[in-house]
Amino acid sequence: MDRINAIGRRKTAVSRVYLSAGNGNIQVNGKEYKQYFPSEILQIILNQPFTSVNGIGAYDVKVNVRGGGITGQAEATRMAISRALVELNAEFRPTLKKEGFLTRDSRMVERKKYGRAKARRRFQFSKR
């Protein structure tokens, strides 16, 4: 099996994933994934695609991720891993689709508008 690459996005985070057969090593930006994502919740998010297709420890993953915060980066990486797994084996698609890992979350931060304190928050109104 050759290397399969895929891309995933979430908010402003962009994740490029290189998936190959191996023994479960996941490297994110040159670091071990448990070191890059110290929170256990983010580690679970990263492993969700493998858990749903019973592929934990079967693949080596190399990840390049940029932009956004760590939660956005973890979710972008989850999407990229899911896309790579589908490219590897089309039978994984229904399972991953049902879990929602193949759907791009299009929610972005709303821009600040002029004449307002934030995107929607108005300045305090004084009657007198």
CSV table of C-alpha atoms in Angstrom, one decimal:
chain,number,residue,atom,x,y,z
A,1,MET,CA,0.0,0.0,0.0
A,2,ASP,CA,1.3,3.4,-0.9
A,3,ARG,CA,0.7,6.7,1.0
A,4,ILE,CA,-2.7,8.2,0.7
A,5,ASN,CA,-3.1,11.9,1.3
A,6,ALA,CA,-6.2,13.9,2.1
A,7,ILE,CA,-7.2,17.4,3.4
A,8,GLY,CA,-9.6,18.4,6.1
A,9,ARG,CA,-10.7,21.9,7.2
A,10,ARG,CA,-12.5,23.3,10.2
A,11,LYS,CA,-12.9,27.1,10.9
A,12,THR,CA,-9.5,28.4,9.8
A,13,ALA,CA,-7.6,25.2,10.5
A,14,VAL,CA,-6.3,23.2,7.5
A,15,SER,CA,-5.0,19.7,8.0
A,16,ARG,CA,-3.1,17.6,5.5
A,17,VAL,CA,-2.9,13.9,6.3
A,18,TYR,CA,-0.6,11.2,4.9
A,19,LEU,CA,-2.0,7.7,5.7
A,20,SER,CA,0.0,4.5,5.2
A,21,ALA,CA,-0.2,0.9,6.5
A,22,GLY,CA,1.7,0.6,9.8
A,23,ASN,CA,1.3,0.1,13.5
A,24,GLY,CA,-0.6,3.1,14.8
A,25,ASN,CA,2.0,5.9,14.9
A,26,ILE,CA,0.4,9.3,14.6
A,27,GLN,CA,2.7,12.3,14.2
A,28,VAL,CA,1.3,15.9,14.1
A,29,ASN,CA,3.7,18.6,13.0
A,30,GLY,CA,6.7,16.4,13.8
A,31,LYS,CA,5.5,15.6,17.3
A,32,GLU,CA,3.7,12.6,18.8
A,33,TYR,CA,0.0,13.3,18.7
A,34,LYS,CA,-0.4,12.9,22.5
A,35,GLN,CA,2.3,15.6,22.9
A,36,TYR,CA,0.7,18.0,20.4
A,37,PHE,CA,-2.9,17.4,21.6
A,38,PRO,CA,-2.4,17.1,25.4
A,39,SER,CA,-6.1,17.1,26.2
A,40,GLU,CA,-7.6,13.6,26.3
A,41,ILE,CA,-10.8,14.8,24.5
A,42,LEU,CA,-8.8,16.0,21.5
A,43,GLN,CA,-6.9,12.7,21.4
A,44,ILE,CA,-10.3,10.9,21.3
A,45,ILE,CA,-11.5,13.2,18.5
A,46,LEU,CA,-8.3,12.3,16.5
A,47,ASN,CA,-8.9,8.5,16.9
A,48,GLN,CA,-12.7,8.5,16.3
A,49,PRO,CA,-12.4,7.5,12.6
A,50,PHE,CA,-10.2,4.5,13.4
A,51,THR,CA,-12.5,3.5,16.3
A,52,SER,CA,-15.6,3.5,14.0
A,53,VAL,CA,-14.0,1.3,11.3
A,54,ASN,CA,-12.1,-0.9,13.8
A,55,GLY,CA,-8.7,0.2,12.5
A,56,ILE,CA,-6.9,1.3,15.6
A,57,GLY,CA,-3.2,0.5,15.3
A,58,ALA,CA,-3.4,-0.5,11.7
A,59,TYR,CA,-2.3,2.7,10.0
A,60,ASP,CA,0.6,5.2,10.4
A,61,VAL,CA,-0.5,8.9,10.0
A,62,LYS,CA,1.6,11.9,9.4
A,63,VAL,CA,-0.2,15.2,9.8
A,64,ASN,CA,0.6,18.8,8.8
A,65,VAL,CA,-1.8,21.2,10.4
A,66,ARG,CA,-1.9,25.0,10.3
A,67,GLY,CA,-4.2,27.8,11.5
A,68,GLY,CA,-7.0,28.0,14.0
A,69,GLY,CA,-6.9,26.7,17.6
A,70,ILE,CA,-6.2,23.2,18.8
A,71,THR,CA,-9.9,22.1,18.8
A,72,GLY,CA,-10.3,23.2,15.2
A,73,GLN,CA,-7.1,21.6,14.3
A,74,ALA,CA,-8.1,18.3,15.9
A,75,GLU,CA,-11.5,18.3,14.1
A,76,ALA,CA,-9.8,19.2,10.8
A,77,THR,CA,-7.5,16.3,11.2
A,78,ARG,CA,-10.4,14.0,12.1
A,79,MET,CA,-12.0,14.9,8.8
A,80,ALA,CA,-8.8,14.5,6.8
A,81,ILE,CA,-8.2,11.0,8.3
A,82,SER,CA,-11.8,10.0,7.5
A,83,ARG,CA,-11.4,11.1,3.9
A,84,ALA,CA,-8.1,9.2,3.6
A,85,LEU,CA,-9.7,6.0,5.0
A,86,VAL,CA,-12.6,6.3,2.5
A,87,GLU,CA,-10.0,6.7,-0.3
A,88,LEU,CA,-8.3,3.6,1.0
A,89,ASN,CA,-11.4,1.4,1.3
A,90,ALA,CA,-14.8,2.6,0.0
A,91,GLU,CA,-16.6,0.2,2.4
A,92,PHE,CA,-15.7,2.6,5.3
A,93,ARG,CA,-17.8,5.4,3.7
A,94,PRO,CA,-21.3,4.6,5.1
A,95,THR,CA,-19.9,4.2,8.6
A,96,LEU,CA,-17.9,7.4,8.6
A,97,LYS,CA,-20.7,9.3,6.8
A,98,LYS,CA,-23.2,8.2,9.5
A,99,GLU,CA,-20.9,9.5,12.2
A,100,GLY,CA,-20.7,12.8,10.4
A,101,PHE,CA,-16.9,12.8,9.9
A,102,LEU,CA,-17.1,13.4,6.1
A,103,THR,CA,-19.3,16.5,6.4
A,104,ARG,CA,-17.5,19.8,6.4
A,105,ASP,CA,-18.6,22.0,9.3
A,106,SER,CA,-19.1,25.3,7.5
A,107,ARG,CA,-19.6,27.5,10.7
A,108,MET,CA,-17.1,30.3,10.8
A,109,VAL,CA,-16.6,33.3,13.1
A,110,GLU,CA,-18.9,36.2,12.1
A,111,ARG,CA,-17.0,39.4,11.3
A,112,LYS,CA,-17.2,42.5,13.5
A,113,LYS,CA,-19.5,45.2,12.1
A,114,TYR,CA,-18.8,48.9,12.3
A,115,GLY,CA,-20.9,50.8,14.8
A,116,ARG,CA,-21.1,47.7,17.1
A,117,ALA,CA,-18.9,46.4,20.0
A,118,LYS,CA,-18.6,42.9,18.4
A,119,ALA,CA,-20.3,41.0,15.6
A,120,ARG,CA,-23.8,41.3,17.1
A,121,ARG,CA,-23.3,43.1,20.4
A,122,ARG,CA,-24.4,46.7,20.3
A,123,PHE,CA,-22.9,49.5,22.5
A,124,GLN,CA,-24.9,50.2,25.7
A,125,PHE,CA,-28.0,52.3,25.1
A,126,SER,CA,-28.7,55.2,27.5
A,127,LYS,CA,-32.2,56.6,27.5
A,128,ARG,CA,-31.2,59.7,29.5
